[in-house]
Amino acid sequence: MKRKRIGVFVCHCGLNIAGSVDVEKVVEQIQDYPGVAHAEHYIYMCSDPGQELVRRAIREKGLNGIVISSCSPSLHERTFRNLVASERMNPYQCEIANIREQCSWPHPSDRETATKKAVAIIKATIEKLHRNIPLTPMVVPLTKRVLVIGAGIAGIQAALDIAEGGYEVVLVERAPSIGGHATQLSGTFPTLDRVPCLVAPIMAKVASHQNIRLYVYSEVEEVGGYVGNFQARIRRKASFVDEEKCNYCGLCLGSCPVTTHSEFDRGLSQRKAIYISFPQAVPPRPVIDNQTCLHFNGDQCKACEQICPSQAIDFQQQDTFVEEKVGAIIVATGYELYPRDDISEYASDPDVIDGLQLERLLSPSGPTTGEVRRPSDGKVPQQVVFIHCVGARDPEHGVPYCSRVCCMYVAKQVMLYKRAVPNGQAYIFYMDIRSDAKGYEEFVQRVVEEAGVLYLRGRVSKVFRDGEKVRVWGVDTLTGKSIEISADLVVLATAMVPNLGVKELARKLNIIFDEHGFITEAHIKLRPVETLTSGIYVAGTAQWPRDLPDTVSSASGAASKILSLFSRKELLHEPTIAVVDTEVCSGCGQCVSICSYKAIELDPKKRVAKVNEAVCEGCGACAVACPSKAMKHKNWTPRQFFEMIDVAAAEYV
Amino acid sequence: MKRVMGKIGVFLCHCSLSPLKAAAAEKVIETISQHPATAYAEICQDMCLQPELKRVEKAIREKGLDGVVLTSCSPSLHQESFRNLISSAGLAPHQFEVADLRERVDGGIAPEKAIEVIENLIERLCLAQPPVTVELPVTKKALVIGGGVAGIQAALDIADAGYEVFLVERSSSIGGHALQYSEVFPTLDCPQCIMTPKMVEVGQHPNIRLLTYSEVEQVSGQIGSFKVLVRRKASYVDWDKCTGCGECPRVCPVELDSEFDEGLSKRKAIYVPFPQAVPNKYVIDKRGYPPCRVACPAGVNAQGYIALVSQGKFKEALEVVRRDMPFAGVCGRVCNHPCEVDCERGKIDEPIAIRELKRFISDYELKIGKEKATPIERAKEGKVAIVGSGPAGLACAYDLVRKGYPVTVFEALPIAGGLLRYGIPEYRLPKKVLDNEIDYIKELGVEVKTNTPVTNLAQLFEQGYKAIFLGTGAGLSQKMGIPGEETAGVIHALDFLKQVNSGAKVSLGDRVAVIGGGNAAIDAARVALRLGAKEVAIVYRRSRGEMPAAAGEVDEGEQEGVKLHFLTAPVRVLSQDGRLTGIECIRMELGEPDASGRRRPIPIKNSEFAIDVDNVIIAIGQAVDKAGLPKELTYTDWGTVSVAPVTLETNIPSVFAGGDVVTGPVDVIKAIAAGKEAAESIDRYLSGTDLHRGRPKQITKAEELSKEGVQLRSRAEMPILDLKQRDGSFTEVVLGFDEETAMEEAKRCLNCAACSECLECLTVCDAGAIDHEMQDEIIEVNVGSIIVATGFELYPRENIHEYADDPDILNGIKFERILCPGGPTDGVVVRPSDGKTPKEVVFISCVGSRDPEHGLPYCSRVCCMYLAKMAMLYKHAVPDGQAYVFYIDIRTSGKGYEEFVQRAVEEDGVLYLRGRVSKVFRDGEKLKVWGVDTLSGKRIEISCDLVVLGMAMVPNPAGKELAQKLGILSDEYGFITEVHPKLRPLETTVPGIYVAGTAQGPRDIPDSVTQASGAASKVLALFSSSELILEKVAES
């Protein structure tokens, strides 16, 4: 190995380092170390005069390796690598020896130890630097299009923000219409806006935006590639209605002889086998549900085809696939309610309904046109019990976490219920009231005062049918008394859970999700809209339960990350990544299975591992796993590590 | 006005009419249809939906309408889709109006109101002119206001997208509150670790222009082109030069509570708020003039030299005095110290011994021996003559010589010093002290010509002097005007003292009466005692309280044996054979206050009595001796030289006057002040600049300090010479402080003005970055968009008196600092009062929040979590301690939050008690907390060591004013109002201005960061087009 001519620059960082490290002594002890051609110290290496010292030393002493002994590399590695690059040195010949966070700060009052440790850290870094090879960052092309998966409020907002930013968006939605759960809601808290009024305009905007390509009734089938260069394969499910020909007249709906439960009304109304999921659907085109359609179930029924004036019905239609190239992806797959069947206490009584069902009953455009009538007999319920935290905050019967929105939507529902049934009485069983956003606390107060609702702090132990009534047994933990209420209707605020299928999607995208299936963000505090995979972002309830404003904010946040990303011409990828020594590699494939980024594949012919350099994040897991040591991390080879350890630990051996 | 339209269609959405009964809705339509301009009217289905919009569009075309009124619920949401509808129907934007019916009809207004609204709109449409479209260029630069975590994130997102960002932050470093926390929930990351890289990134980002220590002053313009004036506050450090080396705070003598550590540690007056500051640049905390300096007529910087004394920097301290005047030793002894009267410390216990400390530093110089001063280069031409070498003349000469003028002082008497030398006795002002100070003035280059009375000013001008200062004092003794005054043995105090001070032998009889109550009277009496008089009595016509002499002097005189006859006035000097035998006096009583505010003495009839004395010394005042002054001068009614106020010009051009000759006999410091003022005038006069501009100097007085937590400490006593040793001796009576006492006394100073302007920082700054004269600077930035991220503060504790100011009741952020490994206690949990480890800690949720009667009605959103975190961290630090949390509802709705609180309860044994606290009070070493557990219904009493308050978040108080400047709305609490709480949470009511983080409402870090990125995306979308098309209503 050819020894380099190395310059060592020791920073005082004011008193941050020099306060406990004797910088002069460090320079004294390091200047004769093998390979060191120059050593000096300065009060602030990162300052202009400090950088000038490095520049001058490179020129005058002909240095070809630089060790800056200063703070964490996360702070100034880039500064100094840019500096040496401007002196026509390879930037990867510059290393930072962290003698602040790892030395002066933890040893504030032990000057001797700190000084000794600083010398050891610098020597170890010199050893590493000797074996550093010159590297060049990879240039990765950038496709400035975005795939947004899910067209609920989050997906819509993200798509609109990016489209407004001037980039093309591919918006994929599984359901026949965009809009998500928000379209099912009766009103919003705390302003009691009508939801169609809120969402219809933005849905219309999505449909007409020139930068948005909308695929409804579609699913992401496969995703490959990496940041800047993803390819997505999208399955467009057969709707059996030709989208070019259909003119939305709706005649087909009347002709269909089949009726089945409406998903949109959560079983509280009926739809046909050919249906538009809800009147405000975007696009307003019908689809045929081949599970219930007689035509697909052995019957010859062609009622819809016969009535359609524009010959849009096409029973032969097949699923089709489209390929889209995008540079970034937003996951906005939303939520579902915790399945009620999982909670045996709340048996399957028609008058025990979930929150979304009550939303439909309260909605002026719902199955009862806004009149609150209970499903079993259509009577107006006079006593309604609302139960919080059903399946939430309840690790034994559901999920341990809090669903964040239930406290507020229950309060809102009570308000709307009281407006619809002024002489009715509402009871709410709660554990803690969580009304922690703008205007929320005040709203709950209003509900208590205006609607005269009885808030009971406690859990419900049993709900059962008792003739015309539903009996609720519970406990008021404030008075310690047990409570029995004979109710007409029971509303369950069931937990929000991630949308079904999101785990499968996450696997396709190679992003991480937590034990509940929510997408995991890169950093919970500071990178909440990024996933750990570059170029893939998360928005809305796919990440965690949240309400509309927080969903909209997170969608705009994810959009901004992409707008920033797309402002560049191309992407630079760090070259400190894994490399295979094909002479040694036995093709065992251990590295392939351990790589979280799917960056390694086996070359089927040569039977050796191959690293996709643009995908590799340089984590080093493969290098550790490789039994034959064929997999190496550039500039972090085992040899470099061992030589560093030898020096650093010399005194302790 | 011309009607431009006539075929109006009205489309009323059924939704907006839904609160009306069907018949009422019909009536609306019917009435509207009858309006002459109405061509078509109908009630539509959901207008927000596409099919209906398409149908309306068709109707507009088919009916050939040229104006349309639409109704909706919230027009802000529908405006855009209606606009699209209108344009696809072939109409222009001015050809439609939207009626916001829902809000009105919902509000209980009858159909008549709806009709009125619609008819008004029809009328308006009939008159509408096509709008003028204006194409506005978009300045693709953004302004982010506030450098906390939200502002940082927004700035980085915009900058990363390639646009320039101005980031304005009020304090000198970005970072905000987040850096104050110990660790963050639920991951227990250290905020320094997660914040510092972001902050450094901001600092180094080529697209970010960081404007810290700055405030937005004024905003004008509109979306796409805002013009913003930013005030860059004077940091008194040139940041281009400052390297952040940290030398200056080491020499700064002023220690203040660190805001960052919530007062748990100290910082210097020159400081960076915390070590990781970005930019790592120093600022000097200046708050104006301290009260002591304001009170001093000569503006001597008392806080400055006291600060240096406290550090043992005695030589440097003397330099601070000498920046303003040369007489530290003199004034340290004889000044009447108005500074001490105004000293803020006096409001707590006793004022700082300012005068004594000044004396101390001059004594110290004498003790170690003064080095000869370096003469000042004579950079200026005009020669100046000073007539009189008293304090006024010498102070004037001193200032002028330091400005570079050649100065000559003319003194009639053999030695310079004026009244200081000849009026004040040795035991009070030793000659060596005065000599030392006059020597210093001479060494600087002032020429003093003694034995040189000036009688003719013309001669001086002939000798080439360009300006003259008259400081000849008031040396003429006033007479009593009583019979026998001319008797031998009657002496005037000034003559008496002058003789004694000149070393002449003065012989007195055994019994001496001194008439008068001023310092000269006391001096004369005490000198008389020292000269051997057996009995010395002071005769004063008022009582002790009215005596103008310094009280200390009177006391000392009394101790030495001076008798005091109050309410006694001389009537006649008694003599026998021309030899003085006594003085006849009369008793007085005090009547109504006179012009001086003192009660006027009135003789009591028939109360005459005689005192047998051998000498009478008259000390009832002095007057100006006109005989020695030029004839041309004009005088006041009181016989003093008449001068212009402030500039001190006399009626003779280029002649100025000040001191006793102008004011009559007053305090030394006032004479010095007059000399300085005259020097200023002479300098201006000689350099040809305006004499009046900027005078008198405008002084900003430092705002009164909070005295909270200041511990009482009494003022150091000056030792005095033993009474026996004083007898017959002119040795100085008051002995002065030793070094240790002086330093301790100086440490009592409260540093009212923060920076003491001692200028020590200047001496160590190699970069030459310190600039104490720096001024605020206003810069203009032009941006296309603005993000408001001004953050929060905690609700002020003072507002909740239940938690009065006990040092062991902390707000959350203060406890964060105690828990922080890099905090003031290095992460060792101790309580502030006594540094002991708290074994029982009570955390109280919802202090000031969810509590409209004592604070705010809203929930602060983050407190439940941060209290849980702090309870957990406390338990990690003090494993055998017990933590209690009083709560109302536990609000843990974020990712991993619920589980986190469970961990606190299960793993760390934190006791959660559901209920409010009714009272917290001190009980000896402990704090007692009274509360109620609403779950068991029992009352709870906890004796604990520390109480931590989960205090409500309130918007940054500066945010409200800023909102006004920006023209955006804020709610009753000051949080910025968004356009729509559900779907447009990031936009303010002004287009182009967005909001992020806690400026909008309380939230935690992830939500702030998310929102900041969201706001950035709005800006980026705006910047994606190069110009905006705005429509303006045509002027008719």
Coordinates of N, CA, C and O in Angstrom, one line a residue, chain B residues 466-505:
Chain B
K466 N -8.5 80.3 20.2 CA -9.7 80.4 19.3 C -11.0 80.3 20.1 O -12.1 80.7 19.6
A467 N -10.9 79.8 21.3 CA -12.1 79.7 22.1 C -11.7 79.7 23.6 O -10.6 79.3 23.9
I468 N -12.6 80.2 24.4 CA -12.3 80.4 25.8 C -13.4 79.8 26.6 O -14.6 79.9 26.3
F469 N -13.0 79.1 27.7 CA -14.0 78.6 28.6 C -13.7 79.3 30.0 O -12.6 79.3 30.5
L470 N -14.8 79.9 30.5 CA -14.7 80.5 31.8 C -15.2 79.6 32.9 O -16.4 79.2 32.9
G471 N -14.4 79.2 33.8 CA -14.8 78.3 34.9 C -14.2 78.8 36.2 O -13.5 78.1 36.9
T472 N -14.5 80.0 36.4 CA -13.8 80.7 37.6 C -14.5 80.5 38.9 O -14.0 81.0 39.9
G473 N -15.7 79.9 38.9 CA -16.3 79.5 40.1 C -17.0 80.7 40.8 O -17.2 81.8 40.2
A474 N -17.5 80.4 42.0 CA -18.2 81.5 42.8 C -17.4 81.6 44.1 O -17.7 80.9 45.1
G475 N -16.5 82.4 44.1 CA -15.5 82.5 45.3 C -15.8 83.5 46.3 O -15.0 83.7 47.2
L476 N -16.8 84.3 46.1 CA -17.1 85.5 46.9 C -18.0 85.0 48.1 O -19.1 84.5 47.8
S477 N -17.5 85.2 49.3 CA -18.3 84.8 50.4 C -19.5 85.7 50.6 O -19.3 86.9 50.5
Q478 N -20.6 85.1 50.9 CA -21.8 86.0 51.2 C -21.8 86.5 52.6 O -21.3 85.8 53.5
K479 N -22.3 87.7 52.8 CA -22.3 88.2 54.2 C -23.6 88.0 54.9 O -24.7 87.7 54.2
M480 N -23.6 88.0 56.2 CA -24.8 87.7 57.0 C -25.7 89.0 57.0 O -26.9 88.8 57.2
G481 N -25.1 90.1 57.0 CA -25.9 91.4 57.0 C -26.4 91.6 58.5 O -27.5 92.1 58.6
I482 N -25.6 91.3 59.5 CA -26.0 91.6 60.8 C -25.0 92.5 61.5 O -23.8 92.6 61.0
P483 N -25.3 93.2 62.5 CA -24.4 94.1 63.1 C -23.2 93.3 63.7 O -23.3 92.2 64.1
G484 N -22.1 94.0 63.6 CA -20.8 93.4 64.1 C -20.1 92.4 63.2 O -19.1 91.8 63.5
E485 N -20.6 92.3 62.0 CA -20.1 91.3 61.0 C -18.6 91.6 60.7 O -17.9 90.7 60.3
E486 N -18.2 92.9 60.8 CA -16.9 93.3 60.4 C -15.9 93.2 61.6 O -14.7 93.4 61.4
T487 N -16.4 92.7 62.7 CA -15.5 92.6 63.8 C -14.3 91.6 63.5 O -14.5 90.6 62.9
A488 N -13.1 92.0 64.0 CA -12.0 91.0 63.8 C -12.4 89.7 64.5 O -13.0 89.8 65.6
G489 N -12.0 88.6 63.9 CA -12.4 87.4 64.5 C -13.6 86.7 63.8 O -13.9 85.6 64.0
V490 N -14.2 87.6 63.0 CA -15.3 87.0 62.2 C -14.6 86.6 60.9 O -13.9 87.4 60.2
I491 N -14.6 85.3 60.5 CA -13.9 84.8 59.3 C -14.9 84.2 58.4 O -15.9 83.7 58.8
H492 N -14.6 84.3 57.1 CA -15.5 83.7 56.1 C -14.9 82.3 55.9 O -13.7 82.1 55.8
A493 N -15.8 81.3 55.8 CA -15.4 79.9 55.7 C -14.4 79.6 54.6 O -13.4 79.0 54.7
L494 N -14.8 80.2 53.4 CA -14.0 79.9 52.2 C -12.5 80.4 52.4 O -11.6 79.7 52.1
D495 N -12.4 81.7 53.0 CA -11.1 82.2 53.3 C -10.4 81.3 54.3 O -9.2 81.0 54.1
F496 N -11.1 80.9 55.3 CA -10.6 80.1 56.3 C -10.0 78.8 55.8 O -8.8 78.5 56.0
L497 N -10.8 78.1 55.0 CA -10.4 76.8 54.5 C -9.3 77.0 53.5 O -8.3 76.2 53.4
K498 N -9.3 78.1 52.7 CA -8.3 78.4 51.7 C -6.9 78.5 52.4 O -5.9 78.0 52.0
Q499 N -7.0 79.3 53.5 CA -5.7 79.5 54.2 C -5.2 78.2 54.8 O -4.0 77.8 54.6
V500 N -6.1 77.4 55.4 CA -5.6 76.2 56.0 C -5.1 75.2 54.9 O -4.0 74.6 55.0
N501 N -5.9 75.2 53.8 CA -5.5 74.3 52.7 C -4.2 74.7 52.0 O -3.5 73.9 51.4
S502 N -3.9 76.0 52.1 CA -2.6 76.5 51.5 C -1.5 76.3 52.4 O -0.3 76.5 52.0
G503 N -1.8 75.8 53.6 CA -0.7 75.5 54.5 C -0.3 76.7 55.4 O 0.6 76.7 56.2
A504 N -1.1 77.8 55.3 CA -0.9 78.9 56.1 C -1.3 78.7 57.5 O -2.1 77.8 57.8
K505 N -0.6 79.3 58.5 CA -0.9 79.1 59.9 C -2.2 79.9 60.2 O -2.2 81.1 59.9

